[in-house]
C-alpha cells in the first residue's frame, strides 16, 4: 500500500482568527490544494481512501483534493489532529492494508505527519523531513508485518517543486 | 548549501556490453536526463557545481544536464563511483560549503547516493530511500558543523513523479 501524507495548504494568519483551529486556508493555500489535486490525477495517483484531520485548514485541503478528483469524499479522523504518537494511527493503517487499499491519503499537520513518516521509514522521528504547506510525503508500506522502520520513502515534494 | 544527489538515467542492458562500466544511457535514459535538465531550469535550481562519477552512464547523464543548462560543465570525480563510504566525499562537501556554493549536484549510482543521503540526514544508511534512475534527492546542509545526521531532506522524486 502506498500512503500519501499531505500537509494542509497555507492557512490565513492566526492573528485574524479566534483560535488556531478556526483558521481557513488562505487564497494561496486553496490554489495549492487545487493544483495538488490536478497533479495527483495527472500522475495517476488518485487515492482510494482520503482521511483528514477535522481541523478546518486540513478539512478544506482534503475537500479540494476530493473536488479535484484526487480521491473520494474525505472522512474526518480525530487521530490526524492529535498526533504525534504513531500508535494512534497504526491500527487503522493495518486495517487499510487488510482491505487491500492501494493508495491512502492522510491530510494533516506538522509535526505529526513528518514524525510518523520518519518513524515508519527509519524507526524513529528525527525532525529532518522538510514538509511545506501542501507538501506530500509518499511511503510504500510493506505487504505484511509491522510497517514501523520498514517502509520505503519514494516521494517528498512541495508546491514549489511541483508547479 | 543545497546538495542534489542525482542517479544516472536508465542505462542499456548489461548483457549487450563488455562491462558494466561500458553501458551507455538507453534512449529512455537520455530522455530522462534531458527532461530533468528542463525541470531543474524551470524550477530555478541550476547548480553552481556539477560533479559526476566517471562511469559512462553517469557521465552521459551529467553531460545532458550541462547541455540542458542545469549546471556548468561536469567535472569527473572518482569518489562518486567508488562509494558507499560517506567519508570519501565529506572533505569535498566541506570545501564546497566553505566556497559558499549555493547548489551542488553529484551524479552517481546506487547504493551510494541513497546511503550518503540517509547518513547525512539520519546519521546512518538504512536502505529505505527509493531512488529511481534519473531520480533526485535534495538535501539542505547546515551552514556550519558536520552535516552528518544534521541535514534536512526537502526533495525526493523520480521521472514518473516529475513528468
Coordinates of C-alpha atoms in Angstrom, one line a residue:
Chain A
X1 CA 0.0 0.0 0.0
X2 CA 1.1 3.5 -0.8
X3 CA 0.4 6.1 1.9
X4 CA 0.4 9.8 1.0
X5 CA 0.9 12.1 3.9
X6 CA -0.3 15.5 2.8
X7 CA 0.1 18.7 4.8
X8 CA -2.7 21.3 4.6
X9 CA -2.2 24.2 2.3
X10 CA -1.1 27.6 3.5
X11 CA -3.6 29.0 6.1
X12 CA -4.6 32.5 7.0
X13 CA -2.6 34.2 9.7
X14 CA -3.5 33.2 13.3
X15 CA -3.9 36.8 14.5
X16 CA -7.1 37.3 12.4
X17 CA -8.9 34.3 13.9
X18 CA -10.3 33.5 17.4
X19 CA -8.4 30.2 17.5
X20 CA -5.7 28.3 15.6
X21 CA -8.3 25.7 14.7
X22 CA -10.6 28.3 13.1
X23 CA -8.1 29.4 10.5
X24 CA -9.2 28.7 7.0
X25 CA -7.0 28.2 4.0
X26 CA -5.5 31.4 2.6
X27 CA -6.2 32.0 -1.1
X28 CA -2.7 30.7 -1.9
X29 CA -3.4 27.6 0.2
X30 CA -6.6 26.9 -1.8
X31 CA -4.7 27.2 -5.0
X32 CA -2.0 24.9 -3.7
X33 CA -4.6 22.2 -2.8
X34 CA -6.4 22.6 -6.2
X35 CA -3.1 22.3 -8.0
X36 CA -2.1 19.3 -6.0
X37 CA -5.3 17.6 -6.9
X38 CA -4.6 18.2 -10.6
X39 CA -1.1 16.8 -10.3
X40 CA -2.2 13.7 -8.4
X41 CA -4.8 13.0 -11.1
X42 CA -2.2 13.6 -13.9
X43 CA 0.2 11.3 -12.2
X44 CA -2.4 8.5 -11.9
X45 CA -2.2 8.8 -8.1
X46 CA -5.9 9.1 -7.3
X47 CA -6.4 7.7 -3.8
X48 CA -8.9 5.0 -2.7
X49 CA -9.2 6.4 0.8
X50 CA -8.9 10.1 1.9
X51 CA -8.8 10.8 5.6
X52 CA -8.4 14.2 7.1
X53 CA -7.8 15.9 10.4
X54 CA -11.0 17.6 11.5
X55 CA -9.2 21.0 11.8
X56 CA -10.5 23.5 9.3
X57 CA -7.4 24.1 7.2
X58 CA -6.9 20.3 6.8
X59 CA -10.6 19.7 6.1
X60 CA -10.6 22.4 3.4
X61 CA -7.5 21.0 1.8
X62 CA -9.0 17.5 1.7
X63 CA -12.2 18.9 0.3
X64 CA -10.4 20.5 -2.5
X65 CA -8.5 17.3 -3.3
X66 CA -11.8 15.5 -3.4
X67 CA -13.4 18.2 -5.6
X68 CA -10.4 17.9 -7.9
X69 CA -10.9 14.2 -8.3
X70 CA -7.8 13.1 -6.4
X71 CA -9.8 10.9 -4.0
X72 CA -13.2 10.1 -2.5
X73 CA -15.2 12.3 -0.2
X74 CA -12.9 12.8 2.8
X75 CA -13.6 11.3 6.1
X76 CA -12.7 13.2 9.2
X77 CA -10.5 11.4 11.7
X78 CA -9.6 12.9 15.0
X79 CA -6.3 11.0 15.2
X80 CA -4.9 13.1 12.4
X81 CA -5.3 16.2 14.6
X82 CA -4.0 14.8 17.8
X83 CA -0.6 13.3 16.9
X84 CA 2.2 12.8 17.1
X85 CA 2.0 9.3 18.6
X86 CA 2.3 6.9 15.7
X87 CA 0.4 4.3 17.9
X88 CA -2.7 6.4 17.3
X89 CA -2.7 5.6 13.6
X90 CA -1.1 2.2 13.4
X91 CA -4.3 0.0 13.9
X92 CA -6.2 1.9 11.2
X93 CA -3.1 1.7 8.9
X94 CA -3.2 -2.1 9.4
X95 CA -6.9 -2.2 8.7
X96 CA -6.4 -0.3 5.4
X97 CA -3.7 -2.8 4.4
X98 CA -6.0 -5.7 5.2
X99 CA -8.7 -4.2 3.0
X100 CA -6.1 -4.1 0.2
X101 CA -6.3 -0.4 -0.2
X102 CA -3.8 0.6 -3.0
X103 CA -3.4 4.3 -2.2
X104 CA -4.5 6.1 1.0
X105 CA -4.0 9.8 1.7
X106 CA -4.0 11.4 5.2
X107 CA -4.3 15.1 5.3
X108 CA -2.9 16.7 8.5
X109 CA -0.4 18.8 10.3
X110 CA 3.2 19.2 11.3
X111 CA 5.0 17.8 13.3
X112 CA 2.9 14.7 13.3
X113 CA 3.0 13.9 9.6
X114 CA 6.8 14.2 9.3
X115 CA 7.3 12.4 12.6
X116 CA 5.1 9.5 11.5
X117 CA 6.9 9.2 8.2
X118 CA 10.3 9.1 9.8
X119 CA 9.1 6.5 12.3
X120 CA 7.6 4.4 9.5
X121 CA 10.8 4.6 7.4
X122 CA 13.7 4.8 9.9
X123 CA 12.1 3.7 13.1
X124 CA 12.1 7.0 14.9
X125 CA 11.2 10.6 14.4
X126 CA 14.3 12.8 13.8
X127 CA 12.8 16.1 12.6
X128 CA 14.7 16.1 9.4
X129 CA 12.0 15.9 6.7
X130 CA 11.1 19.3 5.3
X131 CA 7.3 19.3 4.6
X132 CA 6.0 22.5 3.3
X133 CA 2.3 23.5 3.2
X134 CA 0.5 21.3 0.6
X135 CA 3.7 19.2 0.5
X136 CA 3.5 15.4 0.1
X137 CA 5.3 12.5 1.6
X138 CA 4.9 9.2 -0.3
X139 CA 5.5 6.0 1.5
X140 CA 5.5 2.4 0.3
X141 CA 4.3 0.2 3.2
X142 CA 5.4 -3.5 3.3
X143 CA 2.7 -6.0 2.4
X144 CA 2.8 -7.7 5.8
X145 CA 4.3 -7.3 9.2
X146 CA 4.8 -4.0 11.1
X147 CA 5.4 -1.0 8.8
X148 CA 7.5 0.7 11.5
X149 CA 11.1 1.2 10.3
X150 CA 10.3 -1.0 7.3
X151 CA 8.5 1.4 4.9
X152 CA 10.2 2.9 1.9
X153 CA 10.2 6.7 1.1
X154 CA 9.6 7.2 -2.6
X155 CA 8.4 10.8 -2.7
X156 CA 8.8 14.1 -0.9
X157 CA 7.8 17.3 -2.6
X158 CA 6.3 20.7 -2.2
X159 CA 4.2 23.1 -4.3
X160 CA 7.3 25.0 -5.4
X161 CA 9.0 21.7 -6.6
X162 CA 5.8 20.5 -8.4
X163 CA 4.4 23.7 -10.0
Chain B
X1 CA 24.1 24.7 0.7
X2 CA 21.7 22.5 -1.2
X3 CA 23.0 19.2 -2.4
X4 CA 21.3 17.4 -5.2
X5 CA 22.1 13.7 -5.5
X6 CA 21.1 12.6 -8.9
X7 CA 21.1 9.0 -10.1
X8 CA 22.1 8.3 -13.7
X9 CA 19.3 7.7 -16.2
X10 CA 18.2 4.3 -17.4
X11 CA 21.2 2.5 -19.0
X12 CA 21.3 -0.1 -21.7
X13 CA 21.1 -3.8 -20.5
X14 CA 24.4 -5.2 -19.2
X15 CA 24.3 -8.3 -21.4
X16 CA 25.0 -6.2 -24.6
X17 CA 28.2 -4.6 -23.3
X18 CA 31.6 -6.0 -22.4
X19 CA 31.5 -4.5 -18.9
X20 CA 29.0 -2.8 -16.6
X21 CA 31.1 0.4 -16.8
X22 CA 30.8 0.5 -20.6
X23 CA 27.0 0.7 -20.6
X24 CA 25.7 3.9 -22.1
X25 CA 22.4 5.5 -21.4
X26 CA 19.4 3.9 -23.1
X27 CA 17.3 6.1 -25.3
X28 CA 14.8 6.4 -22.4
X29 CA 17.7 7.4 -20.0
X30 CA 18.8 10.2 -22.3
X31 CA 15.3 11.5 -22.4
X32 CA 15.1 11.3 -18.6
X33 CA 18.2 13.3 -18.2
X34 CA 17.2 15.9 -20.8
X35 CA 13.8 16.2 -19.1
X36 CA 15.4 16.6 -15.7
X37 CA 17.6 19.4 -17.0
X38 CA 14.5 21.2 -18.3
X39 CA 12.7 20.8 -14.9
X40 CA 15.7 22.0 -12.9
X41 CA 16.0 25.1 -15.0
X42 CA 12.2 25.7 -14.8
X43 CA 12.4 25.4 -11.0
X44 CA 15.3 27.8 -10.7
X45 CA 17.5 25.1 -9.5
X46 CA 20.5 25.5 -11.8
X47 CA 23.6 24.2 -10.0
X48 CA 26.9 26.1 -9.4
X49 CA 28.9 22.8 -9.3
X50 CA 28.2 19.6 -11.2
X51 CA 30.4 16.6 -10.2
X52 CA 29.9 13.2 -11.8
X53 CA 31.0 9.6 -11.4
X54 CA 33.4 8.8 -14.3
X55 CA 31.3 5.8 -15.2
X56 CA 29.8 6.2 -18.6
X57 CA 26.1 6.2 -17.8
X58 CA 26.6 8.9 -15.1
X59 CA 29.0 10.9 -17.2
X60 CA 26.4 10.9 -20.0
X61 CA 23.7 12.0 -17.6
X62 CA 25.8 14.8 -16.3
X63 CA 26.6 15.9 -19.8
X64 CA 22.9 16.1 -20.7
X65 CA 22.2 18.2 -17.5
X66 CA 25.0 20.6 -18.6
X67 CA 23.8 20.8 -22.2
X68 CA 20.3 21.4 -20.9
X69 CA 21.6 24.4 -18.9
X70 CA 21.1 22.8 -15.4
X71 CA 24.7 23.3 -14.4
X72 CA 28.3 24.0 -15.5
X73 CA 30.4 21.6 -17.5
X74 CA 30.6 18.5 -15.3
X75 CA 33.8 17.5 -13.5
X76 CA 34.5 13.8 -13.2
X77 CA 35.2 12.7 -9.6
X78 CA 36.3 9.1 -8.9
X79 CA 34.8 9.2 -5.4
X80 CA 31.3 9.2 -6.9
X81 CA 32.0 5.8 -8.5
X82 CA 33.6 4.1 -5.5
X83 CA 31.2 4.7 -2.6
X84 CA 29.5 3.9 -0.4
X85 CA 31.8 5.3 2.3
X86 CA 30.5 8.8 3.2
X87 CA 34.0 9.7 4.4
X88 CA 35.1 9.6 0.7
X89 CA 33.0 12.7 0.0
X90 CA 32.9 14.6 3.2
X91 CA 36.1 16.7 2.8
X92 CA 35.0 17.9 -0.6
X93 CA 31.5 18.7 0.7
X94 CA 33.1 20.8 3.4
X95 CA 35.2 22.6 0.8
X96 CA 32.1 23.4 -1.3
X97 CA 30.4 24.9 1.8
X98 CA 33.5 27.0 2.5
X99 CA 33.4 28.3 -1.1
X100 CA 29.8 29.3 -0.4
X101 CA 28.4 27.2 -3.2
X102 CA 24.6 27.6 -3.2
X103 CA 23.7 24.4 -5.1
X104 CA 25.9 21.5 -5.9
X105 CA 24.8 18.4 -7.8
X106 CA 26.5 14.9 -7.7
X107 CA 25.6 12.4 -10.4
X108 CA 26.3 8.9 -9.4
X109 CA 24.9 5.4 -8.5
X110 CA 23.1 3.3 -6.1
X111 CA 23.5 2.3 -3.3
X112 CA 26.0 5.1 -2.6
X113 CA 23.8 8.1 -3.3
X114 CA 20.9 6.8 -1.1
X115 CA 23.2 5.7 1.6
X116 CA 25.0 9.0 1.7
X117 CA 21.7 10.8 1.9
X118 CA 20.4 8.7 4.7
X119 CA 23.7 9.2 6.6
X120 CA 23.6 13.0 6.1
X121 CA 20.0 13.1 7.2
X122 CA 19.6 10.4 9.9
X123 CA 23.1 9.5 10.7
X124 CA 23.2 6.1 9.2
X125 CA 22.3 4.3 6.0
X126 CA 19.1 2.2 6.3
X127 CA 18.3 1.3 2.7
X128 CA 14.8 3.0 2.8
X129 CA 15.1 5.7 0.2
X130 CA 13.6 4.7 -3.2
X131 CA 15.8 6.4 -5.8
X132 CA 14.9 5.6 -9.4
X133 CA 17.0 6.2 -12.5
X134 CA 17.3 9.9 -13.1
X135 CA 15.7 10.4 -9.6
X136 CA 16.8 13.3 -7.4
X137 CA 17.4 13.6 -3.7
X138 CA 17.5 17.2 -2.4
X139 CA 19.4 17.9 0.8
X140 CA 19.8 21.1 2.8
X141 CA 23.2 21.1 4.6
X142 CA 23.7 23.1 7.8
X143 CA 25.7 26.2 7.4
X144 CA 28.4 25.1 9.8
X145 CA 29.5 22.0 11.7
X146 CA 29.3 18.4 10.5
X147 CA 26.4 17.7 8.0
X148 CA 26.2 14.1 9.2
X149 CA 22.8 13.4 10.8
X150 CA 22.1 17.1 10.6
X151 CA 21.0 17.7 7.1
X152 CA 17.4 18.2 6.0
X153 CA 15.7 16.2 3.2
X154 CA 13.4 18.5 1.2
X155 CA 13.0 16.6 -2.1
X156 CA 12.9 13.1 -3.4
X157 CA 11.4 12.5 -6.8
X158 CA 11.6 10.4 -9.9
X159 CA 11.0 10.9 -13.6
X160 CA 7.5 9.4 -13.3
X161 CA 6.6 11.8 -10.4
X162 CA 8.0 14.8 -12.3
X163 CA 6.9 14.3 -15.9

